[in-house]
CSV table of C-alpha atoms and ligand atoms in Angstrom, one decimal:
chain,number,residue,atom,x,y,z
A,1,UNK,CA,-8.2,-37.8,-1.7
A,2,UNK,CA,-10.2,-34.6,-1.5
A,3,UNK,CA,-9.3,-31.7,-3.7
A,4,UNK,CA,-9.9,-28.0,-3.1
A,5,UNK,CA,-9.1,-25.9,-6.2
A,6,UNK,CA,-7.6,-22.5,-5.8
A,7,UNK,CA,-10.2,-21.1,-8.2
A,8,UNK,CA,-12.9,-22.8,-10.2
A,9,UNK,CA,-13.9,-20.6,-13.2
A,10,UNK,CA,-16.3,-23.2,-14.7
A,11,UNK,CA,-18.2,-23.5,-11.4
A,12,UNK,CA,-18.5,-19.7,-11.2
A,13,UNK,CA,-19.8,-19.7,-14.7
A,14,UNK,CA,-22.5,-22.1,-13.8
A,15,UNK,CA,-23.5,-19.9,-10.9
A,16,UNK,CA,-24.4,-17.0,-13.3
A,17,UNK,CA,-24.7,-18.9,-16.5
A,18,UNK,CA,-28.0,-17.5,-17.7
A,19,UNK,CA,-26.9,-13.9,-17.5
A,20,UNK,CA,-23.6,-14.5,-19.1
A,21,UNK,CA,-25.2,-16.6,-21.9
A,22,UNK,CA,-27.7,-13.9,-22.5
A,23,UNK,CA,-25.2,-11.2,-23.1
A,24,UNK,CA,-23.1,-13.5,-25.2
A,25,UNK,CA,-26.0,-14.3,-27.5
A,26,UNK,CA,-27.1,-10.7,-27.6
A,27,UNK,CA,-23.6,-9.5,-28.7
A,28,UNK,CA,-23.2,-12.3,-31.3
A,29,UNK,CA,-26.7,-11.6,-32.7
A,30,UNK,CA,-25.9,-7.9,-33.0
A,31,UNK,CA,-22.3,-8.2,-34.0
A,32,UNK,CA,-21.3,-5.7,-31.3
A,33,UNK,CA,-17.6,-6.4,-31.2
A,34,UNK,CA,-15.5,-3.2,-30.8
A,35,UNK,CA,-16.1,-0.1,-28.7
A,36,UNK,CA,-19.9,-0.4,-28.5
A,37,UNK,CA,-22.6,0.4,-25.9
A,38,UNK,CA,-21.6,-2.5,-23.7
A,39,UNK,CA,-18.1,-1.0,-23.2
A,40,UNK,CA,-19.6,2.4,-22.5
A,41,UNK,CA,-22.0,1.0,-19.9
A,42,UNK,CA,-19.4,-1.0,-18.1
A,43,UNK,CA,-17.1,2.0,-17.9
A,44,UNK,CA,-19.9,4.1,-16.4
A,45,UNK,CA,-20.7,1.4,-13.8
A,46,UNK,CA,-17.1,0.9,-12.9
A,47,UNK,CA,-16.5,4.7,-12.5
A,48,UNK,CA,-19.6,4.8,-10.3
A,49,UNK,CA,-18.4,1.8,-8.2
A,50,UNK,CA,-15.0,3.3,-7.6
A,51,UNK,CA,-16.3,6.9,-7.2
A,52,UNK,CA,-14.4,8.6,-10.0
A,53,UNK,CA,-15.7,10.7,-12.9
A,54,UNK,CA,-14.2,8.4,-15.6
A,55,UNK,CA,-13.3,4.9,-16.3
A,56,UNK,CA,-11.5,3.9,-19.5
A,57,UNK,CA,-11.4,0.2,-20.5
A,58,UNK,CA,-8.1,-1.1,-21.7
A,59,UNK,CA,-6.6,-4.5,-22.5
A,60,UNK,CA,-4.9,-5.3,-19.2
A,61,UNK,CA,-3.7,-4.0,-15.9
A,62,UNK,CA,-0.3,-3.6,-17.4
A,63,UNK,CA,-1.7,-1.3,-20.1
A,64,UNK,CA,-3.6,0.7,-17.5
A,65,UNK,CA,-0.3,1.3,-15.7
A,66,UNK,CA,1.7,2.1,-18.8
A,67,UNK,CA,-0.9,4.5,-20.2
A,68,UNK,CA,-1.2,6.2,-16.8
A,69,UNK,CA,2.5,6.9,-16.7
A,70,UNK,CA,2.5,8.2,-20.3
A,71,UNK,CA,-0.5,10.4,-19.5
A,72,UNK,CA,1.4,11.9,-16.5
A,73,UNK,CA,4.3,12.7,-18.9
A,74,UNK,CA,6.7,10.4,-17.1
A,75,UNK,CA,9.5,9.2,-19.3
A,76,UNK,CA,13.3,9.1,-19.8
A,77,UNK,CA,15.2,10.7,-17.0
A,78,UNK,CA,12.4,10.3,-14.5
A,79,UNK,CA,12.4,8.0,-11.5
A,80,UNK,CA,9.3,6.2,-10.2
A,81,UNK,CA,9.0,4.6,-6.8
A,82,UNK,CA,7.5,1.0,-6.8
A,83,UNK,CA,7.3,-1.7,-4.1
A,84,UNK,CA,9.9,-4.5,-4.1
A,85,UNK,CA,7.1,-7.0,-3.6
A,86,UNK,CA,4.5,-6.9,-6.3
A,87,UNK,CA,3.7,-8.4,-9.6
A,88,UNK,CA,6.4,-7.6,-12.1
A,89,UNK,CA,4.0,-5.6,-14.4
A,90,UNK,CA,4.1,-2.7,-11.9
A,91,UNK,CA,7.8,-2.3,-12.5
A,92,UNK,CA,7.8,-3.2,-16.2
A,93,UNK,CA,5.3,-0.4,-16.9
A,94,UNK,CA,7.8,2.1,-15.6
A,95,UNK,CA,10.7,0.6,-17.6
A,96,UNK,CA,8.6,0.5,-20.8
A,97,UNK,CA,7.6,4.2,-20.3
A,98,UNK,CA,11.4,4.9,-20.4
A,99,UNK,CA,11.7,5.8,-16.8
A,100,UNK,CA,13.7,4.2,-14.0
A,101,UNK,CA,12.0,2.2,-11.2
A,102,UNK,CA,13.3,2.8,-7.7
A,103,UNK,CA,12.3,-0.1,-5.4
A,104,UNK,CA,11.2,0.3,-1.8
A,105,UNK,CA,10.7,-2.5,0.7
A,106,UNK,CA,7.2,-3.5,2.0
A,107,UNK,CA,5.9,-3.9,5.5
A,108,UNK,CA,4.1,-6.7,7.2
A,109,UNK,CA,0.9,-6.1,5.3
A,110,UNK,CA,2.7,-6.7,2.0
A,111,UNK,CA,2.3,-3.1,0.9
A,112,UNK,CA,4.9,-0.4,0.5
A,113,UNK,CA,6.5,0.6,3.8
A,114,UNK,CA,5.7,4.3,4.0
A,115,UNK,CA,8.5,5.0,6.5
A,116,UNK,CA,11.1,4.1,3.8
A,117,UNK,CA,9.6,6.1,0.9
A,118,UNK,CA,11.3,9.5,1.5
A,119,UNK,CA,14.8,8.0,1.6
A,120,UNK,CA,14.2,6.8,-2.0
A,121,UNK,CA,13.2,10.2,-3.3
A,122,UNK,CA,15.8,12.1,-5.4
A,123,UNK,CA,15.5,15.2,-7.5
A,124,UNK,CA,14.5,13.0,-10.4
A,125,UNK,CA,11.6,11.3,-8.7
A,126,UNK,CA,8.4,12.1,-10.6
A,127,UNK,CA,6.0,9.5,-9.4
A,128,UNK,CA,5.0,6.7,-7.1
A,129,UNK,CA,3.0,3.6,-7.7
A,130,UNK,CA,1.6,2.3,-4.4
A,131,UNK,CA,0.3,-1.3,-4.9
A,132,UNK,CA,-2.8,-2.4,-3.0
A,133,UNK,CA,-1.8,-6.1,-2.7
A,134,UNK,CA,-4.1,-9.0,-2.2
A,135,UNK,CA,-7.2,-6.8,-1.5
A,136,UNK,CA,-5.7,-4.5,1.2
A,137,UNK,CA,-4.8,-1.0,0.4
A,138,UNK,CA,-1.5,0.7,0.9
A,139,UNK,CA,-1.7,3.4,3.5
A,140,UNK,CA,-2.9,6.1,1.1
A,141,UNK,CA,-3.2,8.8,3.7
A,142,UNK,CA,0.6,8.6,4.2
A,143,UNK,CA,1.4,8.0,0.5
A,144,UNK,CA,-0.6,11.1,-0.4
A,145,UNK,CA,1.1,13.3,2.2
A,146,UNK,CA,4.6,12.2,1.0
A,147,UNK,CA,3.6,12.7,-2.6
A,148,UNK,CA,2.3,16.2,-1.9
A,149,UNK,CA,5.5,17.1,0.0
A,150,UNK,CA,7.7,16.0,-3.0
A,151,UNK,CA,5.3,16.9,-5.8
A,152,UNK,CA,5.0,13.3,-7.0
A,153,UNK,CA,2.3,11.9,-9.3
A,154,UNK,CA,0.4,9.0,-7.7
A,155,UNK,CA,-0.6,6.1,-10.0
A,156,UNK,CA,-2.4,3.5,-7.9
A,157,UNK,CA,-1.9,-0.1,-8.8
A,158,UNK,CA,-5.3,-1.3,-7.6
A,159,UNK,CA,-5.3,-4.4,-9.7
A,160,UNK,CA,-5.8,-6.7,-6.7
A,161,UNK,CA,-8.2,-4.5,-4.7
A,162,UNK,CA,-11.4,-3.6,-6.4
A,163,UNK,CA,-13.9,-2.8,-3.7
A,164,UNK,CA,-11.5,-2.0,-0.9
A,165,UNK,CA,-11.4,1.4,0.7
A,166,UNK,CA,-9.8,3.6,3.3
A,167,UNK,CA,-11.1,6.3,5.6
A,168,UNK,CA,-10.0,9.7,4.2
A,169,UNK,CA,-9.8,12.1,7.1
A,170,UNK,CA,-10.0,15.1,4.7
A,171,UNK,CA,-13.5,14.3,3.7
A,172,UNK,CA,-14.5,12.2,6.8
A,173,UNK,CA,-15.8,9.5,4.4
A,174,UNK,CA,-14.4,6.3,2.9
A,175,UNK,CA,-12.5,6.6,-0.4
A,176,UNK,CA,-12.3,3.6,-2.6
A,177,UNK,CA,-9.0,2.1,-3.9
A,178,UNK,CA,-8.3,3.6,-7.3
A,179,UNK,CA,-9.8,7.0,-6.4
A,180,UNK,CA,-6.8,8.5,-4.6
A,181,UNK,CA,-4.2,9.1,-7.2
A,182,UNK,CA,-4.1,10.6,-10.7
A,183,UNK,CA,-5.3,7.2,-11.8
A,184,UNK,CA,-6.4,3.9,-10.4
A,185,UNK,CA,-5.3,0.9,-12.5
A,186,UNK,CA,-7.3,-2.3,-12.7
A,187,UNK,CA,-6.8,-5.8,-14.0
A,188,UNK,CA,-9.7,-8.1,-15.0
A,189,UNK,CA,-7.4,-11.1,-15.5
A,190,UNK,CA,-9.7,-14.1,-15.1
A,191,UNK,CA,-8.6,-14.9,-11.5
A,192,UNK,CA,-9.1,-11.4,-10.2
A,193,UNK,CA,-12.0,-10.6,-7.9
A,194,UNK,CA,-13.7,-9.1,-11.0
A,195,UNK,CA,-12.3,-11.4,-13.6
A,196,UNK,CA,-13.1,-11.6,-17.3
A,197,UNK,CA,-12.9,-14.5,-19.7
A,198,UNK,CA,-9.6,-13.3,-21.1
A,199,UNK,CA,-7.4,-10.3,-20.5
A,200,UNK,CA,-8.9,-6.9,-19.5
A,201,UNK,CA,-8.1,-3.8,-17.5
A,202,UNK,CA,-9.2,-0.2,-16.9
A,203,UNK,CA,-8.1,3.2,-15.7
A,204,UNK,CA,-10.2,5.2,-13.3
A,205,UNK,CA,-9.6,8.9,-13.0
A,206,UNK,CA,-11.2,12.3,-12.2
A,207,UNK,CA,-9.0,14.0,-14.7
A,208,UNK,CA,-10.7,14.6,-18.1
A,209,UNK,CA,-7.3,15.1,-19.9
A,210,UNK,CA,-6.1,11.7,-18.7
A,211,UNK,CA,-9.3,10.0,-19.6
A,212,UNK,CA,-9.2,11.5,-23.1
A,213,UNK,CA,-5.5,10.6,-23.5
A,214,UNK,CA,-6.2,7.0,-22.6
A,215,UNK,CA,-9.3,6.8,-24.7
A,216,UNK,CA,-7.2,7.9,-27.8
A,217,UNK,CA,-4.0,6.0,-27.1
A,218,UNK,CA,-5.8,2.7,-26.5
A,219,UNK,CA,-7.0,3.0,-30.1
A,220,UNK,CA,-3.8,3.8,-31.9
A,221,UNK,CA,-4.0,7.4,-30.9
A,222,UNK,CA,-7.1,8.0,-32.9
A,223,UNK,CA,-10.0,10.3,-32.0
A,224,UNK,CA,-12.8,8.1,-33.2
A,225,UNK,CA,-15.1,11.0,-34.0
A,226,UNK,CA,-12.7,12.9,-36.2
A,227,UNK,CA,-10.3,10.3,-37.3
A,228,UNK,CA,-7.4,12.5,-36.2
A,229,UNK,CA,-4.3,10.7,-34.7
A,230,UNK,CA,-3.2,12.4,-31.6
A,231,UNK,CA,0.0,10.4,-31.1
A,232,UNK,CA,1.6,7.1,-31.7
A,233,UNK,CA,-0.7,4.9,-29.7
A,234,UNK,CA,-1.4,1.2,-29.0
A,235,UNK,CA,-4.0,-1.4,-29.7
A,236,UNK,CA,-5.2,-2.0,-26.2
A,237,UNK,CA,-8.9,-1.4,-26.0
A,238,UNK,CA,-11.0,-3.5,-23.6
A,239,UNK,CA,-12.8,-6.0,-25.7
A,240,UNK,CA,-16.6,-5.3,-25.9
A,241,UNK,CA,-17.5,-8.9,-25.1
A,242,UNK,CA,-15.3,-8.9,-22.0
A,243,UNK,CA,-16.9,-5.5,-20.9
A,244,UNK,CA,-20.3,-7.0,-21.2
A,245,UNK,CA,-19.3,-10.1,-19.1
A,246,UNK,CA,-17.6,-7.9,-16.5
A,247,UNK,CA,-20.7,-5.7,-16.3
A,248,UNK,CA,-22.8,-8.7,-15.3
A,249,UNK,CA,-20.2,-9.7,-12.7
A,250,UNK,CA,-19.8,-6.2,-11.3
A,251,UNK,CA,-23.4,-6.4,-10.1
A,252,UNK,CA,-22.5,-9.4,-7.9
A,253,UNK,CA,-19.3,-7.9,-6.5
A,254,UNK,CA,-20.6,-6.4,-3.2
A,255,UNK,CA,-22.1,-9.8,-2.2
A,256,UNK,CA,-19.1,-11.7,-3.4
A,257,UNK,CA,-16.9,-9.5,-1.2
A,258,UNK,CA,-19.1,-10.2,1.8
A,259,UNK,CA,-18.7,-14.0,1.1
A,260,UNK,CA,-14.9,-13.6,0.9
A,261,UNK,CA,-14.9,-11.7,4.2
A,262,UNK,CA,-16.9,-14.6,5.8
A,263,UNK,CA,-14.4,-17.2,4.6
A,264,UNK,CA,-11.5,-15.0,5.9
A,265,UNK,CA,-13.3,-14.8,9.3
A,266,UNK,CA,-13.5,-18.6,9.4
A,267,UNK,CA,-9.8,-18.9,8.6
A,268,UNK,CA,-9.1,-16.4,11.4
A,269,UNK,CA,-11.2,-18.2,14.0
A,270,UNK,CA,-9.8,-21.6,13.2
A,271,UNK,CA,-6.1,-20.8,12.6
A,272,UNK,CA,-5.1,-17.8,14.7
A,273,UNK,CA,-3.7,-19.9,17.5
A,274,UNK,CA,-1.0,-21.4,15.3
A,275,UNK,CA,2.2,-19.6,16.4
A,276,UNK,CA,4.2,-20.2,13.2
A,277,UNK,CA,1.5,-19.0,10.9
A,278,UNK,CA,0.9,-15.3,10.3
A,279,UNK,CA,-2.6,-14.5,9.0
A,280,UNK,CA,-3.5,-11.4,6.9
A,281,UNK,CA,-5.6,-9.5,9.5
A,282,UNK,CA,-4.4,-6.1,10.5
A,283,UNK,CA,-5.5,-3.6,13.1
A,284,UNK,CA,-6.0,-0.4,11.1
A,285,UNK,CA,-9.8,0.2,11.4
A,286,UNK,CA,-9.6,2.8,8.6
A,287,UNK,CA,-8.8,0.1,6.0
A,288,UNK,CA,-10.9,-2.9,5.0
A,289,UNK,CA,-9.6,-6.1,3.4
A,290,UNK,CA,-11.6,-7.6,0.5
A,291,UNK,CA,-9.4,-10.7,0.3
A,292,UNK,CA,-8.6,-10.9,-3.4
A,293,UNK,CA,-6.0,-13.3,-1.9
A,294,UNK,CA,-5.8,-14.8,1.6
A,295,UNK,CA,-2.0,-14.9,1.9
A,296,UNK,CA,-0.6,-16.4,5.0
A,297,UNK,CA,3.0,-16.5,6.0
A,298,UNK,CA,4.3,-19.8,7.2
A,299,UNK,CA,7.8,-20.0,8.8
A,300,UNK,CA,8.0,-23.5,7.3
A,301,UNK,CA,7.8,-22.0,3.7
A,302,UNK,CA,7.9,-24.7,1.0
A,303,UNK,CA,7.4,-27.6,3.5
A,304,UNK,CA,4.0,-26.0,4.4
A,305,UNK,CA,2.9,-25.2,0.8
A,306,UNK,CA,4.0,-28.6,-0.4
A,307,UNK,CA,2.1,-30.4,2.4
A,308,UNK,CA,-1.1,-28.6,1.4
A,309,UNK,CA,-0.6,-29.5,-2.2
A,310,UNK,CA,0.1,-33.1,-1.4
A,311,UNK,CA,-3.2,-33.2,0.6
A,312,UNK,CA,-5.2,-31.8,-2.3
A,313,UNK,CA,-5.3,-28.2,-1.4
A,314,UNK,CA,-4.3,-26.0,-4.3
A,315,UNK,CA,-2.3,-23.0,-3.1
A,316,UNK,CA,-0.3,-20.1,-4.7
A,317,UNK,CA,3.1,-19.1,-3.5
A,318,UNK,CA,3.6,-15.8,-5.2
A,319,UNK,CA,6.4,-14.8,-5.3
A,320,UNK,CA,9.1,-17.2,-4.1
A,321,UNK,CA,11.7,-15.4,-6.3
A,322,UNK,CA,11.4,-11.6,-6.0
A,323,UNK,CA,11.2,-9.9,-9.4
A,324,UNK,CA,14.4,-7.9,-8.8
A,325,UNK,CA,16.3,-11.1,-8.6
A,326,UNK,CA,15.5,-12.1,-12.2
A,327,UNK,CA,18.8,-11.2,-13.9
A,328,UNK,CA,17.3,-10.2,-17.3
A,329,UNK,CA,15.3,-7.4,-15.7
A,330,UNK,CA,18.6,-5.6,-14.7
A,331,UNK,CA,17.1,-4.1,-11.5
A,332,UNK,CA,19.1,-2.8,-8.6
A,333,UNK,CA,18.8,-5.0,-5.5
A,334,UNK,CA,19.4,-2.4,-2.7
A,335,UNK,CA,18.5,-4.9,0.0
A,336,UNK,CA,14.8,-5.5,0.9
A,337,UNK,CA,14.8,-7.6,4.0
A,338,UNK,CA,11.0,-7.8,4.5
A,339,UNK,CA,10.5,-8.8,0.9
A,340,UNK,CA,13.2,-11.4,1.1
A,341,UNK,CA,11.7,-13.0,4.3
A,342,UNK,CA,8.1,-13.0,3.2
A,343,UNK,CA,9.0,-14.4,-0.3
A,344,UNK,CA,10.1,-17.6,1.5
A,345,UNK,CA,7.0,-17.7,3.6
A,346,UNK,CA,4.0,-16.6,1.5
A,347,UNK,CA,1.2,-19.1,0.7
A,348,UNK,CA,-2.2,-18.1,-0.5
A,349,UNK,CA,-5.0,-20.4,0.6
A,350,UNK,CA,-8.1,-21.0,-1.5
A,351,UNK,CA,-10.2,-17.9,-1.4
A,352,UNK,CA,-13.0,-17.5,-3.9
A,353,UNK,CA,-16.8,-17.4,-4.1
A,354,UNK,CA,-17.1,-20.9,-5.7
A,355,UNK,CA,-15.7,-22.7,-2.6
A,356,UNK,CA,-18.3,-24.1,-0.1
A,357,UNK,CA,-18.2,-24.2,3.7
A,358,UNK,CA,-17.1,-27.9,3.7
A,359,UNK,CA,-14.2,-27.1,1.4
A,360,UNK,CA,-13.1,-24.3,3.7
A,361,UNK,CA,-13.3,-26.8,6.6
A,362,UNK,CA,-11.1,-29.2,4.7
A,363,UNK,CA,-8.4,-26.5,4.1
A,364,UNK,CA,-8.5,-25.7,7.8
A,365,UNK,CA,-8.1,-29.3,8.7
A,366,UNK,CA,-5.1,-29.8,6.4
A,367,UNK,CA,-3.4,-26.7,7.7
A,368,UNK,CA,-3.9,-27.8,11.3
A,369,UNK,CA,-2.7,-31.3,10.4
A,370,UNK,CA,0.6,-29.8,9.2
A,371,UNK,CA,1.1,-28.1,12.5
A,372,UNK,CA,0.0,-30.9,14.7
B,401,PLP,C1,-0.5,-6.0,-8.5
B,401,PLP,C2,-0.7,-6.2,-10.0
B,401,PLP,N1,-0.3,-5.3,-10.9
B,401,PLP,C3,-0.4,-5.4,-12.2
B,401,PLP,C4,-1.0,-6.5,-12.7
B,401,PLP,C5,-1.1,-6.6,-14.2
B,401,PLP,O1,-2.4,-6.9,-14.7
B,401,PLP,P1,-2.6,-7.7,-16.0
B,401,PLP,O2,-2.2,-9.1,-15.8
B,401,PLP,O3,-4.1,-7.5,-16.3
B,401,PLP,O4,-1.7,-7.0,-17.1
B,401,PLP,C6,-1.5,-7.5,-11.9
B,401,PLP,C7,-2.2,-8.7,-12.3
B,401,PLP,O5,-1.9,-9.6,-13.0
B,401,PLP,C8,-1.3,-7.4,-10.5
B,401,PLP,O6,-1.7,-8.3,-9.6
């Protein structure tokens, strides 16, 4: 039986092996392990790519979120609005900052439903974390309006959307994900669109105070020039080796995004006639999708995803059990009908730059076979 992997990190490595090997040997030769020029260079290039003044490399997307909330002064007694459908780290960062997460349901595009946000605002609400899920931005024009009306800090969870953008009518130009809020938070977990070879993350921001705070707190609160501790910090610096690998991959990102869009277009052309299958294509011309994930919704739920797996197509079904239903997290389930429904239906098809056209054809064939 044929097999199509969800991702194939070793194949991607072989595609750019020479460049990755070169930076590896250079770093090993020089012993450049912690907070060296490679990290600085990657941070500059990332900030340039996102369109912010600063980028600060940290150990994970979670750390980016956590430090952002601390930088905003959010803590005990404060409430922060988060979507009900996201990776749990979005919510855990709020809890671990000492604040209370207030969950809001999402819309058909998997992102926070802006029409429900204001009903969740209370006098204690200090912030909002819109998540740009799967490569498609939350409606930041509306989120920004609401945040301004209620004086809320915006921390963008852009972990799944590096390279996506939305038209900003205030400037008339496109503004990248991660450049709308106080901070943009990034994850370089290996399977992300820009993935490292271990954990990694970053904060992007235009605010020099936030950048300085994160730079110190990722290194146990220390100012590395003076040795002064400016607070009880964390050990969560982006590894120098990872930064060097990520810098190589960042150069490929625009062409990789184009490839992902082409694969998405093929899925669209070949599957859009299937009535029980909802594809992730939306009609807001202001936003573009970079397809970190190609998440479809099948009314047949597990029967659909199991059929694909049984036929050799590796798929991801995040998240069958919404995070607020995990008892140990002690979160309030205020009723999130869209999250409940989509959780039963989600299925992400293989979407990566390693996959070839024939493999895409096979995925399409198996999906059509299920419905025939
Ligand atoms: C939406 C979202 N938020 C936060 C994170 C946390 O990132 P990390 O795994 O790097 O901590 C991830 C990725 O795993 C994510 O997809």
